[in-house]
Amino acid sequence: MARLKDVAQLAQVSVSVASRVLNNDEGARINADTRKRVFEAAEQLAYVPDHRARALRLARAGAIALVVPEVNNAIFANLHAGVQEICHESSTAVFVAQLDPPEDDSRSLARIIGNGRVDGVILQRSEQYSDEALRRAIQLDIPVVLFNSTLEGHVGSVAMDDAGSVNVALEHLRGLGHTDIAFIAGAAQHDAAARRLVAFRELLGASGAPVRDEWIVPAGWEAPAGAEAMRSLLELPERPTAVLVASVNASIGALSAALAAGVRVPEELSIVTIHDTWQAEYVTPSITTVAMPMHAAGQWAASMVLDHLSGSPLRDEVITSPAPRLVVRSSTSAPRR
Amino acid sequence: MARLKDVAQLAQVSVSVASRVLNNDEGARINADTRKRVFEAAEQLAYVPDHRARALRLARAGAIALVVPEVNNAIFANLHAGVQEICHESSTAVFVAQLDPPEDDSRSLARIIGNGRVDGVILQRSEQYSDEALRRAIQLDIPVVLFNSTLEGHVGSVAMDDAGSVNVALEHLRGLGHTDIAFIAGAAQHDAAARRLVAFRELLGASGAPVRDEWIVPAGWEAPAGAEAMRSLLELPERPTAVLVASVNASIGALSAALAAGVRVPEELSIVTIHDTWQAEYVTPSITTVAMPMHAAGQWAASMVLDHLSGSPLRDEVITSPAPRLVVRSSTSAPRR
DNA sequence: GGGTTGTGCACAATCGGTTGCGCTACTAGT
DNA sequence: ACTAGTAGCGCAACCGATTGTGCACAACCC
């Protein structure tokens, strides 16, 4: 691999001149002819600057990390696309890393990220991290933007409009005539799940519909948890006519369990969920969802990190635009009286 | 962030001694007491070596890239886990990067990977890369191991036992009594898809069952393509009693299309597919699959890259162990006569 | 012509580590 | 007591880039 030295030699100049030419250093006074020779030499040798040396000298890695608990997560793809898009504009590489459950070692994130490997981190919190563990994990000297969660005392986060999404779902169900509405909640420790739960209670109550504790079932983000929650819901003496599931993968599990129990969806039970993924469209019946602006959120998060590197302060943002959008499919209908 | 110099100062030694101690340099003769002081100083300052400097000096980035066409791909999670596992053992970071469709620029991969950013690459080929484009893209000076695909003239690949997986699926269908079997193939350009298609033709023919060209429908890896293929299959005057779908996401699309057309699965049509993911379990009816050893394949690929960095040659491997494993669910049954 | 200004380039320090080699003491052998 | 050997540590070069500064020379002024 050609180094800058080789380029300089071929162009008959010093490395410093070669460097200035290739970086389009405005302040430098360089003869047009010399400039041309350097460009040609670089072209001829297919010169690509060494990122290690560059990073060392500039104290800038030119990359950020997107740390997620689970790469196969449904919402991850859109998030990633948004992040990638912004970073591409500033030639910043995006590295995805998976942060496994907290270890005894409090410096786990530092080990993954390394020191100087990336300039910033976007972190999607795992259900399994307590506030304390998370706080320890993000003790880095680079900016950390929390995605879809907040942490007391930490500035730098991008969250979704959880209350708004719950509202869209409930409005849809209410418009169909439902009042007996259950909620399959997310993991209790997760603050996004907590916000949705609070919103559900408040908004449902405000609409005058009954808020019944036994119809609020804690679960998790994934399909097995959703299935389990649905089964326990169906064992109750009185059943709701509709269920709002806090997350799409869980709703797929919930639907599966309902069908397995012989419940007809949507005739006997309507199901609506938050987040939209292709799977929701391809199960039968397809699931009505509230599409969240994951892509935009990814863009926001990436911008926040990159801007911070240029001096802007970190902030705590809630993405309200584009607003949560209802995607009506076949899992919801008017209740059968 | 503390540097090695700070550690050395605190321990009252030179940086070279500090370096040797912290790297457990066997050859170095260092007093036990000095050693202890250095360790304590490093601990006290929470010293983490700067990866940029280390990488520059050692000409080793301590990281490899896992490049995939689509991070949300069903098989990606297992692959990633396998890679991660091996790399963790040798303290190598794993970076996931998404390689978008080929651009005019032939150095696209080089741009993503950078120069010196990683020591090796595991690349899952996109359907959209022609042999030529792929060949240009992997012109790097670091080892590239192709995952689940091969490239003429390129050594370094890990492929799955495609013929074996098709065989397991067909054996299952034959055991149930099916002879009228269709095939929803993968993308024609993709060589893994091509291998499965060849295997299907040969193995089905060898079993004495009819191999009908109109029952072999080219599609793609994802759900919409599978749905489209199923629709065209259902329009034929004569229908098969079973369908083998080349990939799990496509099979979910295919199932969805079949149910939408009023076809009862598995009574009127059995569906079996290759690769196992949680979605296959949670659609209704759940889909019978052939689980492939993605995790092991990821381990192989990672080992191959890491070993190569220690001098071992690259090879072309086919993962036959663990063997493709049938996971019987509810989408297959004996044909209704 | 002497002085000033400006152009075009190279030198060398620097980023934070790693490592070959040399230097100093101290021990041991004769 | 003199030499040889070795333990323990530091010096300094180096990896490949960036950048402040200095130097040589030409062009210009009055």
PDB file of C-alpha atoms (C1' of nucleotides) in Angstrom, chain C:
ATOM      1  C1'  DG C   1      21.383  48.847  -4.776  1.00  0.00           C
ATOM      2  C1'  DG C   2      19.472  48.025  -0.328  1.00  0.00           C
ATOM      3  C1'  DG C   3      15.451  46.804   1.803  1.00  0.00           C
ATOM      4  C1'  DT C   4      10.819  44.853   1.808  1.00  0.00           C
ATOM      5  C1'  DT C   5       7.429  41.726   0.527  1.00  0.00           C
ATOM      6  C1'  DG C   6       5.849  37.478  -1.104  1.00  0.00           C
ATOM      7  C1'  DT C   7       6.191  32.875  -3.132  1.00  0.00           C
ATOM      8  C1'  DG C   8       7.230  28.040  -2.869  1.00  0.00           C
ATOM      9  C1'  DC C   9       8.923  24.640  -0.596  1.00  0.00           C
ATOM     10  C1'  DA C  10      11.341  21.623   3.204  1.00  0.00           C
ATOM     11  C1'  DC C  11      12.528  20.687   8.152  1.00  0.00           C
ATOM     12  C1'  DA C  12      11.251  18.857  12.169  1.00  0.00           C
ATOM     13  C1'  DA C  13       8.115  18.311  16.031  1.00  0.00           C
ATOM     14  C1'  DT C  14       4.202  15.784  17.250  1.00  0.00           C
ATOM     15  C1'  DC C  15       0.323  12.274  18.136  1.00  0.00           C
ATOM     16  C1'  DG C  16       0.926   7.566  21.682  1.00  0.00           C
ATOM     17  C1'  DG C  17       2.614   3.728  21.609  1.00  0.00           C
ATOM     18  C1'  DT C  18       6.517  -0.497  20.657  1.00  0.00           C
ATOM     19  C1'  DT C  19      11.072  -2.342  20.551  1.00  0.00           C
ATOM     20  C1'  DG C  20      16.197  -2.970  19.344  1.00  0.00           C
ATOM     21  C1'  DC C  21      19.950  -1.848  21.582  1.00  0.00           C
ATOM     22  C1'  DG C  22      23.062   0.267  24.766  1.00  0.00           C
ATOM     23  C1'  DC C  23      24.253   1.725  29.282  1.00  0.00           C
ATOM     24  C1'  DT C  24      25.006   1.164  34.286  1.00  0.00           C
ATOM     25  C1'  DA C  25      25.550  -1.481  38.371  1.00  0.00           C
ATOM     26  C1'  DC C  26      25.968  -5.342  40.682  1.00  0.00           C
ATOM     27  C1'  DT C  27      27.279 -10.262  41.194  1.00  0.00           C
ATOM     28  C1'  DA C  28      30.285 -13.952  40.459  1.00  0.00           C
ATOM     29  C1'  DG C  29      34.295 -16.322  38.966  1.00  0.00           C
ATOM     30  C1'  DT C  30      39.337 -16.914  39.139  1.00  0.00           C
TER      31       DT C  30
END
